[in-house]
Coordinates of C-alpha atoms in Angstrom, one line a residue:
X1 CA 116.4 121.1 119.5
X2 CA 114.5 124.9 120.2
X3 CA 111.8 123.3 121.6
X4 CA 112.2 123.9 125.2
X5 CA 110.5 121.6 128.3
X6 CA 111.7 121.1 132.2
X7 CA 113.8 118.4 132.8
X8 CA 111.2 115.8 135.4
X9 CA 108.7 118.1 134.4
X10 CA 109.6 118.6 130.9
X11 CA 113.0 118.1 129.5
X12 CA 114.9 120.9 127.6
X13 CA 116.2 119.2 124.1
X14 CA 118.2 120.4 121.6
X15 CA 117.1 120.2 118.3
X16 CA 113.5 118.7 116.3
X17 CA 112.6 115.8 115.1
X18 CA 110.4 113.5 113.4
X19 CA 108.9 110.2 114.4
X20 CA 110.0 107.0 113.7
X21 CA 108.2 104.7 115.5
X22 CA 110.4 101.4 114.8
X23 CA 113.5 101.2 114.7
X24 CA 115.6 97.9 113.1
X25 CA 119.2 96.8 112.4
X26 CA 118.8 95.3 108.7
X27 CA 121.3 92.3 109.0
X28 CA 121.1 88.5 108.5
X29 CA 118.7 87.8 110.7
X30 CA 116.4 85.6 109.8
X31 CA 115.1 81.9 108.6
X32 CA 112.7 79.3 107.4
X33 CA 111.2 79.1 110.5
X34 CA 110.8 82.8 110.9
X35 CA 109.3 83.2 107.1
X36 CA 106.9 80.9 108.0
X37 CA 105.9 82.6 111.3
X38 CA 105.9 86.5 109.5
X39 CA 103.3 85.1 106.7
X40 CA 100.9 82.7 108.5
X41 CA 98.3 84.8 109.8
X42 CA 98.8 86.3 113.8
X43 CA 96.7 84.9 116.4
X44 CA 94.0 87.5 118.3
X45 CA 95.9 86.8 121.5
X46 CA 99.1 88.5 120.0
X47 CA 97.7 91.0 117.5
X48 CA 94.0 92.3 119.9
X49 CA 90.7 92.0 119.0
X50 CA 90.1 93.8 116.0
X51 CA 88.0 97.1 117.1
X52 CA 91.8 97.5 119.1
X53 CA 93.4 96.7 115.9
X54 CA 90.8 99.5 114.2
X55 CA 91.6 101.7 117.2
X56 CA 95.5 101.8 116.5
X57 CA 95.0 102.5 113.2
X58 CA 93.6 105.6 113.4
X59 CA 95.8 106.5 115.8
X60 CA 99.3 105.4 113.8
X61 CA 97.6 107.2 110.7
X62 CA 96.1 110.6 112.4
X63 CA 96.8 110.8 115.7
X64 CA 98.9 114.2 116.4
X65 CA 99.4 113.6 120.0
X66 CA 99.3 117.2 120.6
X67 CA 102.8 117.8 118.6
X68 CA 101.3 120.9 117.2
X69 CA 103.2 123.0 119.9
X70 CA 106.2 121.7 118.0
X71 CA 105.6 121.8 114.5
X72 CA 103.3 125.1 115.0
X73 CA 104.2 127.1 117.7
X74 CA 107.5 126.2 117.9
X75 CA 108.9 125.4 114.4
X76 CA 106.4 127.7 112.3
X77 CA 105.8 125.1 109.5
X78 CA 102.3 125.3 109.0
X79 CA 103.6 129.7 107.8
X80 CA 106.4 127.6 105.3
X81 CA 103.5 124.8 103.7
X82 CA 100.9 127.4 103.2
X83 CA 103.1 130.0 102.5
X84 CA 106.3 128.4 99.7
X85 CA 105.1 124.5 99.8
X86 CA 103.6 123.4 96.4
X87 CA 102.8 119.9 95.7
X88 CA 105.3 119.0 93.3
X89 CA 108.0 120.4 96.1
X90 CA 105.6 118.2 98.6
X91 CA 106.2 115.5 95.7
X92 CA 110.0 116.0 95.5
X93 CA 110.5 115.9 99.5
X94 CA 109.0 112.1 99.6
X95 CA 105.5 113.7 101.1
X96 CA 102.6 111.0 100.2
X97 CA 99.3 111.4 99.2
X98 CA 95.9 109.2 99.8
X99 CA 94.3 108.8 96.4
X100 CA 91.4 107.4 98.4
X101 CA 90.7 110.2 99.5
X102 CA 90.7 112.7 96.4
X103 CA 87.3 113.6 94.6
X104 CA 87.7 112.1 91.0
X105 CA 89.8 113.3 89.0
X106 CA 90.6 116.6 91.0
X107 CA 94.3 115.9 90.1
X108 CA 93.3 117.4 86.5
X109 CA 91.5 120.3 87.8
X110 CA 94.4 121.8 90.1
X111 CA 97.7 123.6 90.2
X112 CA 100.2 121.4 90.9
X113 CA 102.3 124.9 90.8
X114 CA 100.7 126.1 93.9
X115 CA 101.0 126.0 97.6
X116 CA 97.2 126.6 97.5
X117 CA 96.3 123.2 96.2
X118 CA 98.5 121.6 99.2
X119 CA 96.3 123.8 101.9
X120 CA 93.5 122.3 100.3
X121 CA 95.1 118.4 100.3
X122 CA 95.7 119.3 103.8
X123 CA 91.9 120.5 104.1
X124 CA 90.3 117.2 103.0
X125 CA 93.3 114.7 105.0
X126 CA 95.0 113.9 102.4
X127 CA 98.3 113.8 102.8
X128 CA 99.9 110.8 104.6
X129 CA 101.4 111.5 108.0
X130 CA 100.4 115.2 108.1
X131 CA 97.2 116.5 110.5
X132 CA 96.4 120.5 109.7
X133 CA 93.7 122.7 110.7
X134 CA 92.7 125.2 108.2
X135 CA 90.3 127.9 108.7
X136 CA 87.9 129.4 106.3
X137 CA 90.0 131.9 104.8
X138 CA 92.2 128.7 104.0
X139 CA 95.5 129.5 106.1
X140 CA 97.2 126.2 108.2
X141 CA 96.5 127.5 111.6
X142 CA 97.5 124.3 113.5
X143 CA 99.6 121.3 111.8
X144 CA 101.4 118.4 113.2
X145 CA 102.7 114.9 111.9
X146 CA 102.0 111.6 112.9
X147 CA 103.0 107.9 112.7
X148 CA 102.4 107.8 109.3
X149 CA 104.6 110.3 108.1
X150 CA 107.7 107.7 108.1
X151 CA 106.3 104.3 108.4
X152 CA 103.8 104.8 105.2
X153 CA 104.1 104.6 101.7
X154 CA 101.6 105.1 98.4
X155 CA 101.4 102.8 95.7
X156 CA 102.0 105.1 93.4
X157 CA 98.6 104.0 91.6
X158 CA 97.4 107.3 90.7
X159 CA 101.2 108.8 89.8
X160 CA 104.7 108.5 92.0
X161 CA 103.9 109.8 95.9
X162 CA 99.9 109.2 94.8
X163 CA 98.0 106.3 95.5
X164 CA 96.8 103.9 98.5
X165 CA 98.0 103.5 101.6
X166 CA 100.3 100.7 102.1
X167 CA 101.3 101.2 106.2
X168 CA 104.1 99.8 107.8
X169 CA 106.1 100.4 104.8
X170 CA 109.6 102.8 105.5
X171 CA 109.2 105.5 103.7
X172 CA 112.6 105.9 102.0
X173 CA 112.1 108.8 99.4
X174 CA 110.9 111.0 102.5
X175 CA 113.7 113.6 103.0
X176 CA 113.0 114.5 107.1
X177 CA 115.8 117.0 107.6
X178 CA 114.9 119.0 104.1
X179 CA 111.1 119.2 105.3
X180 CA 112.7 120.3 109.4
X181 CA 115.4 122.5 107.2
X182 CA 112.0 124.4 105.9
X183 CA 111.7 126.1 109.7
X184 CA 112.2 129.5 109.7
X185 CA 113.2 129.4 113.4
X186 CA 116.1 127.3 112.9
X187 CA 120.2 128.5 112.9
X188 CA 122.2 127.4 110.1
X189 CA 124.4 125.0 112.1
X190 CA 120.9 122.9 113.0
X191 CA 120.0 123.4 109.5
X192 CA 123.0 122.2 107.9
X193 CA 122.9 119.0 110.2
X194 CA 119.6 118.5 108.9
X195 CA 120.3 118.9 105.8
X196 CA 123.1 116.3 105.6
X197 CA 120.4 113.1 106.1
X198 CA 119.3 112.7 102.8
X199 CA 116.1 111.0 102.0
X200 CA 115.2 107.6 104.1
X201 CA 117.3 108.9 107.2
X202 CA 116.7 110.2 111.0
X203 CA 118.3 110.8 114.0
X204 CA 116.3 109.5 116.8
X205 CA 118.9 110.9 119.1
X206 CA 120.6 114.5 117.6
X207 CA 117.7 116.6 119.8
X208 CA 119.4 114.6 123.0
X209 CA 122.9 114.2 122.3
X210 CA 124.3 116.7 119.6
X211 CA 125.5 114.1 117.7
X212 CA 124.8 113.1 114.1
X213 CA 124.7 109.4 113.5
X214 CA 121.4 109.2 110.7
X215 CA 119.5 105.3 110.5
X216 CA 117.5 104.3 107.7
X217 CA 113.5 104.7 108.7
X218 CA 112.4 101.1 109.4
X219 CA 109.5 98.7 108.4
X220 CA 106.7 98.6 110.6
X221 CA 105.6 95.3 110.0
X222 CA 106.4 91.7 110.9
X223 CA 106.6 93.4 115.2
X224 CA 104.4 90.7 116.4
X225 CA 106.0 87.7 118.3
X226 CA 109.3 90.1 118.3
X227 CA 110.1 91.4 122.2
X228 CA 112.3 94.3 121.0
X229 CA 111.9 96.2 117.7
X230 CA 114.7 99.0 118.4
X231 CA 118.1 98.9 117.2
X232 CA 119.8 98.6 119.9
X233 CA 116.9 96.5 121.9
X234 CA 116.4 99.6 124.9
X235 CA 112.9 98.7 125.2
X236 CA 109.9 96.6 123.5
X237 CA 107.6 97.9 121.2
X238 CA 105.4 100.5 123.1
X239 CA 108.6 101.7 124.7
X240 CA 110.3 103.0 121.0
X241 CA 106.6 104.3 120.6
X242 CA 106.2 106.4 123.8
X243 CA 110.2 108.1 122.8
X244 CA 109.0 109.0 120.0
X245 CA 105.9 109.9 120.3
X246 CA 107.5 112.4 123.4
X247 CA 110.9 112.9 122.8
X248 CA 111.1 113.5 118.8
X249 CA 107.5 114.3 117.5
X250 CA 106.9 116.5 120.1
X251 CA 103.7 114.9 121.4
X252 CA 102.1 115.7 124.7
X253 CA 103.0 112.7 126.6
X254 CA 105.2 111.4 129.8
X255 CA 108.4 109.4 129.1
X256 CA 111.0 108.5 131.1
X257 CA 113.9 106.2 130.7
X258 CA 116.6 107.0 133.2
X259 CA 119.6 105.3 131.4
X260 CA 119.3 108.4 129.0
X261 CA 118.7 110.6 131.2
X262 CA 115.1 111.5 130.0
X263 CA 112.1 112.6 132.6
X264 CA 109.4 114.0 130.1
X265 CA 105.9 114.0 132.0
X266 CA 102.9 116.5 130.6
X267 CA 99.3 116.7 132.1
X268 CA 97.2 115.8 131.0
X269 CA 99.4 112.3 129.2
X270 CA 97.9 112.8 125.2
X271 CA 100.1 109.2 124.4
X272 CA 100.3 106.7 127.3
X273 CA 96.7 105.6 126.9
X274 CA 96.8 105.1 123.8
X275 CA 100.2 102.9 123.2
X276 CA 98.5 99.3 123.5
X277 CA 96.2 99.6 120.5
X278 CA 98.7 101.5 118.6
X279 CA 100.9 98.4 119.1
X280 CA 98.0 96.3 118.6
X281 CA 97.6 97.8 115.1
X282 CA 101.4 97.0 114.4
X283 CA 101.2 93.4 115.3
X284 CA 98.7 92.8 112.7
X285 CA 100.0 95.0 109.5
X286 CA 101.5 92.0 107.8
X287 CA 105.1 91.4 105.7
X288 CA 104.5 92.1 102.1
X289 CA 105.5 89.5 99.8
X290 CA 108.1 89.1 97.5
X291 CA 106.9 90.3 93.7
X292 CA 106.2 87.6 91.8
X293 CA 109.3 86.0 89.6
X294 CA 111.5 88.9 91.5
X295 CA 113.5 85.7 92.1
X296 CA 114.8 82.3 91.3
X297 CA 113.3 79.7 93.8
X298 CA 115.7 77.5 92.5
X299 CA 118.8 79.1 93.3
X300 CA 117.2 80.6 96.5
X301 CA 115.8 77.3 97.6
X302 CA 120.0 76.1 98.1
X303 CA 120.0 79.5 99.5
X304 CA 117.9 79.1 102.7
X305 CA 120.1 75.8 102.9
X306 CA 123.1 78.1 103.3
X307 CA 121.6 80.3 105.2
X308 CA 121.0 77.1 108.0
X309 CA 124.7 76.5 107.7
X310 CA 125.5 79.7 108.3
X311 CA 123.4 82.3 109.9
X312 CA 120.7 80.7 112.6
X313 CA 123.8 80.7 115.2
X314 CA 122.0 84.0 115.9
X315 CA 118.9 84.1 113.8
X316 CA 117.0 81.9 115.8
X317 CA 113.6 80.5 116.5
X318 CA 110.5 81.3 114.8
X319 CA 111.6 84.8 115.6
X320 CA 114.8 84.7 113.7
X321 CA 116.1 86.5 116.6
X322 CA 117.9 85.5 119.9
X323 CA 117.6 88.8 121.5
X324 CA 114.0 86.8 122.6
X325 CA 116.6 85.7 124.9
X326 CA 118.5 88.4 126.0
X327 CA 121.2 88.6 123.5
X328 CA 123.1 91.5 122.2
X329 CA 126.0 91.5 119.7
X330 CA 128.8 94.1 119.9
X331 CA 128.8 96.4 117.0
X332 CA 133.1 94.3 116.0
X333 CA 130.8 91.0 115.8
X334 CA 128.7 92.4 112.8
X335 CA 131.7 94.8 111.5
X336 CA 129.1 97.5 111.3
X337 CA 129.5 100.8 112.5
X338 CA 129.1 101.0 116.5
X339 CA 128.9 104.6 116.4
X340 CA 125.0 105.0 116.9
X341 CA 125.2 102.1 119.8
X342 CA 127.5 104.0 121.8
X343 CA 125.4 106.9 121.6
X344 CA 122.6 104.4 123.2
X345 CA 121.7 102.3 126.6
X346 CA 122.4 99.2 125.5
X347 CA 125.9 100.0 123.3
X348 CA 125.2 96.8 121.5
X349 CA 123.2 95.9 118.4
X350 CA 120.5 93.8 118.3
X351 CA 120.1 90.4 116.0
X352 CA 116.8 91.4 113.9
X353 CA 114.4 89.4 112.0
X354 CA 114.5 89.6 108.0
X355 CA 111.5 90.9 107.1
X356 CA 110.5 91.7 102.9
X357 CA 114.1 92.7 102.5
X358 CA 113.6 93.2 98.8
X359 CA 111.1 96.3 99.6
X360 CA 113.8 98.6 102.0
X361 CA 116.9 98.9 100.9
X362 CA 119.7 100.3 101.5
X363 CA 120.3 98.1 104.6
X364 CA 122.3 97.5 108.0
X365 CA 120.9 100.7 110.9
X366 CA 122.9 103.6 108.5
X367 CA 122.1 102.4 105.2
X368 CA 125.9 101.8 105.1
X369 CA 125.0 98.8 101.7
X370 CA 123.3 99.3 99.1
X371 CA 122.5 95.7 97.7
X372 CA 121.7 92.1 99.7
X373 CA 124.8 91.1 97.2
X374 CA 126.7 93.8 99.6
X375 CA 125.2 92.3 102.4
X376 CA 126.1 89.1 101.6
X377 CA 129.5 89.8 100.3
X378 CA 130.0 91.9 103.8
X379 CA 128.9 88.9 106.3
X380 CA 131.0 86.4 104.0
X381 CA 134.3 88.4 104.9
X382 CA 133.7 89.6 108.4
X383 CA 132.7 85.5 109.6
X384 CA 134.4 83.8 107.4
X385 CA 131.7 82.3 106.1
X386 CA 134.1 81.1 103.2
X387 CA 131.0 81.4 100.6
X388 CA 131.9 80.7 96.8
X389 CA 130.7 83.5 94.1
X390 CA 127.6 81.2 93.6
X391 CA 126.8 80.2 97.2
X392 CA 127.0 84.0 97.5
X393 CA 124.7 84.6 94.8
X394 CA 122.5 81.9 95.6
X395 CA 121.9 83.4 99.4
X396 CA 121.2 86.6 97.8
X397 CA 117.9 85.3 96.0
X398 CA 117.7 83.2 99.2
X399 CA 116.5 86.6 100.8
X400 CA 115.3 88.0 98.2
X401 CA 112.3 85.2 98.5
X402 CA 111.4 86.5 102.8

């Protein structure tokens, strides 16, 4: 990380990163009770007041927490975007455009091959997850990122990459590393690491330990009633929001975890007071239902019974995770790669609720499994479940129905 911070007052960081607000290990992690809980309405006691949720939405979509000091002052990405990033390039690296703020017919009138059009889109606040200040000469003077960059997408109702916002959906098209690597301030070896990540992946610890095991960007919906939402369950939702905002986005806030040797302090703190509202908005985000006719209902019913027989030992209760009672699992228990866990405070993975699996392949924390059929085959082998080929198909249909 090229941004420099003093330890205790500000922490030294060796490489820049982007928000990854909520990390979740996608494994076989839920049952019918979880489905009912997530698809039902959450009480106001869980989610929070409508005013708090609305405030959280504004923070999620538009608050940079003062991270312009990283993206502008250090990485100088404002210069790159203004000079070299036309809308076609922006869409190619997975950036999304909010159609609701576009004037009618504007896309037919502008040059999608011109960086000036990107500046105009930023000026009208149309690019999801990026905030920019544009002066009267159409120069980008300040540029920062928000939670929505990685954890929102659009419905493609206008064209691929342009449509209405879908907050909480992981942007698996987003090539975070390629965006960071555009910085003229980075040395070649750092750029090579970022460019190795590929679409939909990001390493939230590379700037701290210099190691490289990128994770898939997770969904930020379906978090209500779940105590710890990170892959390795080091803390609750606001813990991870603060970690990301301060140590990854470059936000001007305070975050401390002695287990990881992190102690960052800023005054004024532009993060901590916003965490309750941000969490309330995340709690309010519903799990998207599967598309109509996207699974075989009869097979899914049989798969539901199989899930109860083979998976509920870990995926218990209304939340579908034994981590709410503090349980963690060694990588060997589930047969997943343990390299990332070894870099964390817990050294293990949590059981995570299944949430709209149809919507966000690839699976597992590192994206090492491409399809739900592969997920089922993996656990059938590692956990010696003894499922027949037909039973595995039924279980896949059930997972597609969540």
